[in-house]
mmCIF file with all atom_site columns, C-alpha atoms in Angstrom:
data_model
loop_
_atom_site.group_PDB
_atom_site.id
_atom_site.type_symbol
_atom_site.label_atom_id
_atom_site.label_alt_id
_atom_site.label_comp_id
_atom_site.label_asym_id
_atom_site.label_entity_id
_atom_site.label_seq_id
_atom_site.pdbx_PDB_ins_code
_atom_site.Cartn_x
_atom_site.Cartn_y
_atom_site.Cartn_z
_atom_site.occupancy
_atom_site.B_iso_or_equiv
_atom_site.pdbx_formal_charge
_atom_site.auth_seq_id
_atom_site.auth_comp_id
_atom_site.auth_asym_id
_atom_site.auth_atom_id
_atom_site.pdbx_PDB_model_num
ATOM 1   C CA . MET A 1 1   ? 50.982 77.390  103.593 1.00 72.00 ? 1   MET A CA 1
ATOM 2   C CA . ASN A 1 2   ? 52.307 76.783  106.831 1.00 87.00 ? 2   ASN A CA 1
ATOM 3   C CA . TRP A 1 3   ? 54.656 80.156  108.206 1.00 90.00 ? 3   TRP A CA 1
ATOM 4   C CA . SER A 1 4   ? 57.431 80.364  109.891 1.00 88.00 ? 4   SER A CA 1
ATOM 5   C CA . THR A 1 5   ? 58.232 83.643  112.608 1.00 90.00 ? 5   THR A CA 1
ATOM 6   C CA . ILE A 1 6   ? 61.951 84.892  111.970 1.00 90.00 ? 6   ILE A CA 1
ATOM 7   C CA . TYR A 1 7   ? 63.008 87.664  114.012 1.00 90.00 ? 7   TYR A CA 1
ATOM 8   C CA . ILE A 1 8   ? 65.957 89.863  112.221 1.00 91.00 ? 8   ILE A CA 1
ATOM 9   C CA . THR A 1 9   ? 67.732 91.875  114.756 1.00 89.00 ? 9   THR A CA 1
ATOM 10  C CA . GLY A 1 10  ? 70.906 94.308  114.098 1.00 89.00 ? 10  GLY A CA 1
ATOM 11  C CA . LYS A 1 11  ? 72.143 97.911  114.254 1.00 88.00 ? 11  LYS A CA 1
ATOM 12  C CA . ALA A 1 12  ? 69.617 100.647 113.569 1.00 86.00 ? 12  ALA A CA 1
ATOM 13  C CA . GLY A 1 13  ? 68.913 101.569 110.073 1.00 87.00 ? 13  GLY A CA 1
ATOM 14  C CA . PHE A 1 14  ? 68.877 98.137  108.886 1.00 91.00 ? 14  PHE A CA 1
ATOM 15  C CA . GLU A 1 15  ? 65.055 97.921  108.065 1.00 89.00 ? 15  GLU A CA 1
ATOM 16  C CA . ARG A 1 16  ? 64.373 99.681  105.103 1.00 90.00 ? 16  ARG A CA 1
ATOM 17  C CA . GLU A 1 17  ? 66.837 97.950  103.204 1.00 92.00 ? 17  GLU A CA 1
ATOM 18  C CA . VAL A 1 18  ? 66.478 94.210  104.473 1.00 92.00 ? 18  VAL A CA 1
ATOM 19  C CA . GLN A 1 19  ? 62.813 94.688  103.434 1.00 91.00 ? 19  GLN A CA 1
ATOM 20  C CA . ARG A 1 20  ? 64.041 96.535  99.784  1.00 92.00 ? 20  ARG A CA 1
ATOM 21  C CA . LYS A 1 21  ? 66.264 93.047  99.315  1.00 93.00 ? 21  LYS A CA 1
ATOM 22  C CA . LEU A 1 22  ? 63.299 90.873  100.390 1.00 92.00 ? 22  LEU A CA 1
ATOM 23  C CA . ASP A 1 23  ? 60.862 92.932  98.384  1.00 91.00 ? 23  ASP A CA 1
ATOM 24  C CA . ARG A 1 24  ? 62.905 91.808  95.228  1.00 91.00 ? 24  ARG A CA 1
ATOM 25  C CA . ALA A 1 25  ? 63.713 88.588  96.098  1.00 89.00 ? 25  ALA A CA 1
ATOM 26  C CA . ASP A 1 26  ? 61.754 85.060  94.708  1.00 89.00 ? 26  ASP A CA 1
ATOM 27  C CA . ILE A 1 27  ? 60.459 83.706  98.152  1.00 90.00 ? 27  ILE A CA 1
ATOM 28  C CA . ALA A 1 28  ? 57.407 83.318  100.166 1.00 88.00 ? 28  ALA A CA 1
ATOM 29  C CA . VAL A 1 29  ? 57.820 86.632  103.081 1.00 88.00 ? 29  VAL A CA 1
ATOM 30  C CA . MET A 1 30  ? 55.567 88.683  104.708 1.00 86.00 ? 30  MET A CA 1
ATOM 31  C CA . ASN A 1 31  ? 56.546 91.453  107.074 1.00 83.00 ? 31  ASN A CA 1
ATOM 32  C CA . GLY A 1 32  ? 54.991 91.792  110.542 1.00 78.00 ? 32  GLY A CA 1
ATOM 33  C CA . THR A 1 33  ? 55.841 94.261  113.855 1.00 66.00 ? 33  THR A CA 1
ATOM 34  C CA . SER A 1 34  ? 57.760 92.769  116.587 1.00 55.00 ? 34  SER A CA 1
ATOM 35  C CA . GLY A 1 35  ? 56.323 95.705  119.320 1.00 60.00 ? 35  GLY A CA 1
ATOM 36  C CA . THR A 1 36  ? 60.041 96.966  119.820 1.00 57.00 ? 36  THR A CA 1
ATOM 37  C CA . VAL A 1 37  ? 61.197 100.437 119.087 1.00 53.00 ? 37  VAL A CA 1
ATOM 38  C CA . SER A 1 38  ? 64.204 99.574  117.116 1.00 62.00 ? 38  SER A CA 1
ATOM 39  C CA . GLY A 1 39  ? 66.750 97.170  116.118 1.00 70.00 ? 39  GLY A CA 1
ATOM 40  C CA . SER A 1 40  ? 64.082 94.236  115.606 1.00 82.00 ? 40  SER A CA 1
ATOM 41  C CA . CYS A 1 41  ? 62.003 92.994  113.109 1.00 87.00 ? 41  CYS A CA 1
ATOM 42  C CA . LEU A 1 42  ? 59.246 90.197  112.548 1.00 89.00 ? 42  LEU A CA 1
ATOM 43  C CA . TYR A 1 43  ? 58.886 88.366  109.162 1.00 91.00 ? 43  TYR A CA 1
ATOM 44  C CA . TRP A 1 44  ? 57.106 85.150  108.420 1.00 91.00 ? 44  TRP A CA 1
ATOM 45  C CA . ILE A 1 45  ? 58.393 82.896  105.915 1.00 91.00 ? 45  ILE A CA 1
ATOM 46  C CA . ALA A 1 46  ? 56.775 80.008  104.179 1.00 90.00 ? 46  ALA A CA 1
ATOM 47  C CA . GLU A 1 47  ? 57.873 76.764  105.744 1.00 89.00 ? 47  GLU A CA 1
ATOM 48  C CA . SER A 1 48  ? 59.126 75.699  102.421 1.00 90.00 ? 48  SER A CA 1
ATOM 49  C CA . VAL A 1 49  ? 61.926 78.396  102.704 1.00 90.00 ? 49  VAL A CA 1
ATOM 50  C CA . THR A 1 50  ? 65.104 77.705  104.222 1.00 90.00 ? 50  THR A CA 1
ATOM 51  C CA . LEU A 1 51  ? 67.056 80.118  106.860 1.00 91.00 ? 51  LEU A CA 1
ATOM 52  C CA . ARG A 1 52  ? 69.887 80.184  104.521 1.00 93.00 ? 52  ARG A CA 1
ATOM 53  C CA . ALA A 1 53  ? 67.647 80.825  101.127 1.00 93.00 ? 53  ALA A CA 1
ATOM 54  C CA . LEU A 1 54  ? 66.065 83.900  103.565 1.00 93.00 ? 54  LEU A CA 1
ATOM 55  C CA . LYS A 1 55  ? 69.690 85.051  104.142 1.00 94.00 ? 55  LYS A CA 1
ATOM 56  C CA . GLU A 1 56  ? 70.914 84.821  100.698 1.00 94.00 ? 56  GLU A CA 1
ATOM 57  C CA . ALA A 1 57  ? 68.034 87.048  99.283  1.00 94.00 ? 57  ALA A CA 1
ATOM 58  C CA . ILE A 1 58  ? 69.169 89.754  102.125 1.00 94.00 ? 58  ILE A CA 1
ATOM 59  C CA . GLY A 1 59  ? 72.851 89.110  101.117 1.00 94.00 ? 59  GLY A CA 1
ATOM 60  C CA . SER A 1 60  ? 76.344 88.964  102.818 1.00 92.00 ? 60  SER A CA 1
ATOM 61  C CA . ASP A 1 61  ? 76.564 92.891  102.614 1.00 92.00 ? 61  ASP A CA 1
ATOM 62  C CA . LEU A 1 62  ? 74.021 93.802  104.511 1.00 93.00 ? 62  LEU A CA 1
ATOM 63  C CA . ILE A 1 63  ? 74.186 90.894  107.141 1.00 93.00 ? 63  ILE A CA 1
ATOM 64  C CA . TRP A 1 64  ? 77.966 92.143  107.593 1.00 93.00 ? 64  TRP A CA 1
ATOM 65  C CA . LYS A 1 65  ? 77.241 95.841  107.849 1.00 92.00 ? 65  LYS A CA 1
ATOM 66  C CA . TYR A 1 66  ? 74.251 95.726  110.340 1.00 91.00 ? 66  TYR A CA 1
ATOM 67  C CA . ARG A 1 67  ? 75.337 92.428  111.822 1.00 91.00 ? 67  ARG A CA 1
ATOM 68  C CA . LEU A 1 68  ? 72.285 90.770  111.475 1.00 93.00 ? 68  LEU A CA 1
ATOM 69  C CA . ARG A 1 69  ? 71.032 88.083  113.501 1.00 91.00 ? 69  ARG A CA 1
ATOM 70  C CA . PHE A 1 70  ? 68.568 85.945  112.899 1.00 91.00 ? 70  PHE A CA 1
ATOM 71  C CA . SER A 1 71  ? 66.397 83.833  115.573 1.00 88.00 ? 71  SER A CA 1
ATOM 72  C CA . PRO A 1 72  ? 62.781 82.161  116.181 1.00 85.00 ? 72  PRO A CA 1
ATOM 73  C CA . VAL A 1 73  ? 62.093 84.657  119.507 1.00 79.00 ? 73  VAL A CA 1
ATOM 74  C CA . ILE A 1 74  ? 62.780 88.002  120.019 1.00 71.00 ? 74  ILE A CA 1
ATOM 75  C CA . GLU A 1 75  ? 66.446 88.070  121.573 1.00 58.00 ? 75  GLU A CA 1
ATOM 76  C CA . GLN A 1 76  ? 66.503 90.806  123.972 1.00 52.00 ? 76  GLN A CA 1
ATOM 77  C CA . PRO A 1 77  ? 63.474 92.159  125.741 1.00 48.00 ? 77  PRO A CA 1
ATOM 78  C CA . ASP A 1 78  ? 62.100 95.444  125.186 1.00 49.00 ? 78  ASP A CA 1
ATOM 79  C CA . THR A 1 79  ? 63.746 97.494  128.131 1.00 51.00 ? 79  THR A CA 1
ATOM 80  C CA . THR A 1 80  ? 62.662 100.952 126.739 1.00 49.00 ? 80  THR A CA 1
ATOM 81  C CA . GLY A 1 81  ? 60.228 100.897 129.933 1.00 49.00 ? 81  GLY A CA 1
ATOM 82  C CA . ASP A 1 82  ? 61.289 102.444 133.091 1.00 49.00 ? 82  ASP A CA 1
ATOM 83  C CA . LEU A 1 83  ? 62.335 99.719  135.385 1.00 59.00 ? 83  LEU A CA 1
ATOM 84  C CA . ASP A 1 84  ? 62.620 101.597 138.740 1.00 73.00 ? 84  ASP A CA 1
ATOM 85  C CA . PHE A 1 85  ? 61.542 99.067  141.568 1.00 76.00 ? 85  PHE A CA 1
ATOM 86  C CA . THR A 1 86  ? 60.954 100.551 145.439 1.00 82.00 ? 86  THR A CA 1
ATOM 87  C CA . GLU A 1 87  ? 63.101 99.949  148.179 1.00 87.00 ? 87  GLU A CA 1
ATOM 88  C CA . ARG A 1 88  ? 60.785 97.196  149.133 1.00 87.00 ? 88  ARG A CA 1
ATOM 89  C CA . GLU A 1 89  ? 61.093 95.388  145.834 1.00 84.00 ? 89  GLU A CA 1
ATOM 90  C CA . LYS A 1 90  ? 64.827 95.383  145.394 1.00 84.00 ? 90  LYS A CA 1
ATOM 91  C CA . LYS A 1 91  ? 64.623 93.733  149.164 1.00 88.00 ? 91  LYS A CA 1
ATOM 92  C CA . LEU A 1 92  ? 62.268 91.315  147.807 1.00 85.00 ? 92  LEU A CA 1
ATOM 93  C CA . ILE A 1 93  ? 64.825 90.947  144.298 1.00 82.00 ? 93  ILE A CA 1
ATOM 94  C CA . LEU A 1 94  ? 68.038 90.369  147.092 1.00 85.00 ? 94  LEU A CA 1
ATOM 95  C CA . HIS A 1 95  ? 66.300 87.936  149.114 1.00 84.00 ? 95  HIS A CA 1
ATOM 96  C CA . MET A 1 96  ? 65.323 85.610  146.594 1.00 83.00 ? 96  MET A CA 1
ATOM 97  C CA . GLU A 1 97  ? 68.822 85.864  144.967 1.00 80.00 ? 97  GLU A CA 1
ATOM 98  C CA . ARG A 1 98  ? 70.119 84.821  148.028 1.00 82.00 ? 98  ARG A CA 1
ATOM 99  C CA . ARG A 1 99  ? 67.741 81.894  148.367 1.00 76.00 ? 99  ARG A CA 1
ATOM 100 C CA . SER A 1 100 ? 68.414 80.488  144.948 1.00 72.00 ? 100 SER A CA 1
ATOM 101 C CA . ARG A 1 101 ? 72.370 80.167  146.218 1.00 71.00 ? 101 ARG A CA 1
ATOM 102 C CA . GLN A 1 102 ? 71.404 78.328  148.899 1.00 65.00 ? 102 GLN A CA 1
ATOM 103 C CA . PRO A 1 103 ? 71.791 74.215  148.912 1.00 64.00 ? 103 PRO A CA 1
ATOM 104 C CA . ILE A 1 104 ? 68.798 72.005  148.512 1.00 58.00 ? 104 ILE A CA 1
ATOM 105 C CA . LEU A 1 105 ? 69.174 69.442  151.251 1.00 56.00 ? 105 LEU A CA 1
#
């Protein structure tokens, strides 16, 4: 059996309720970890399971309540790390941005 990766993201607190719904559903699905702190869950669904079937198993009430989004890739990078740049790095970024706006001859 082959598996497809689906990331589900939404408002905080959806994970437990979605998992409860999927545990009761009659579809082949495994949960995993996406490596993010909160707001995103990783699931593997059997290739025979359509995205529509997954959404029906979860139910429209939870999809709307938590504003769930479904994607084969993580939509938002993990921004929990500290992204402070040094002055030199900021100047380099500014320089690259300016160069990218220049027309190529």
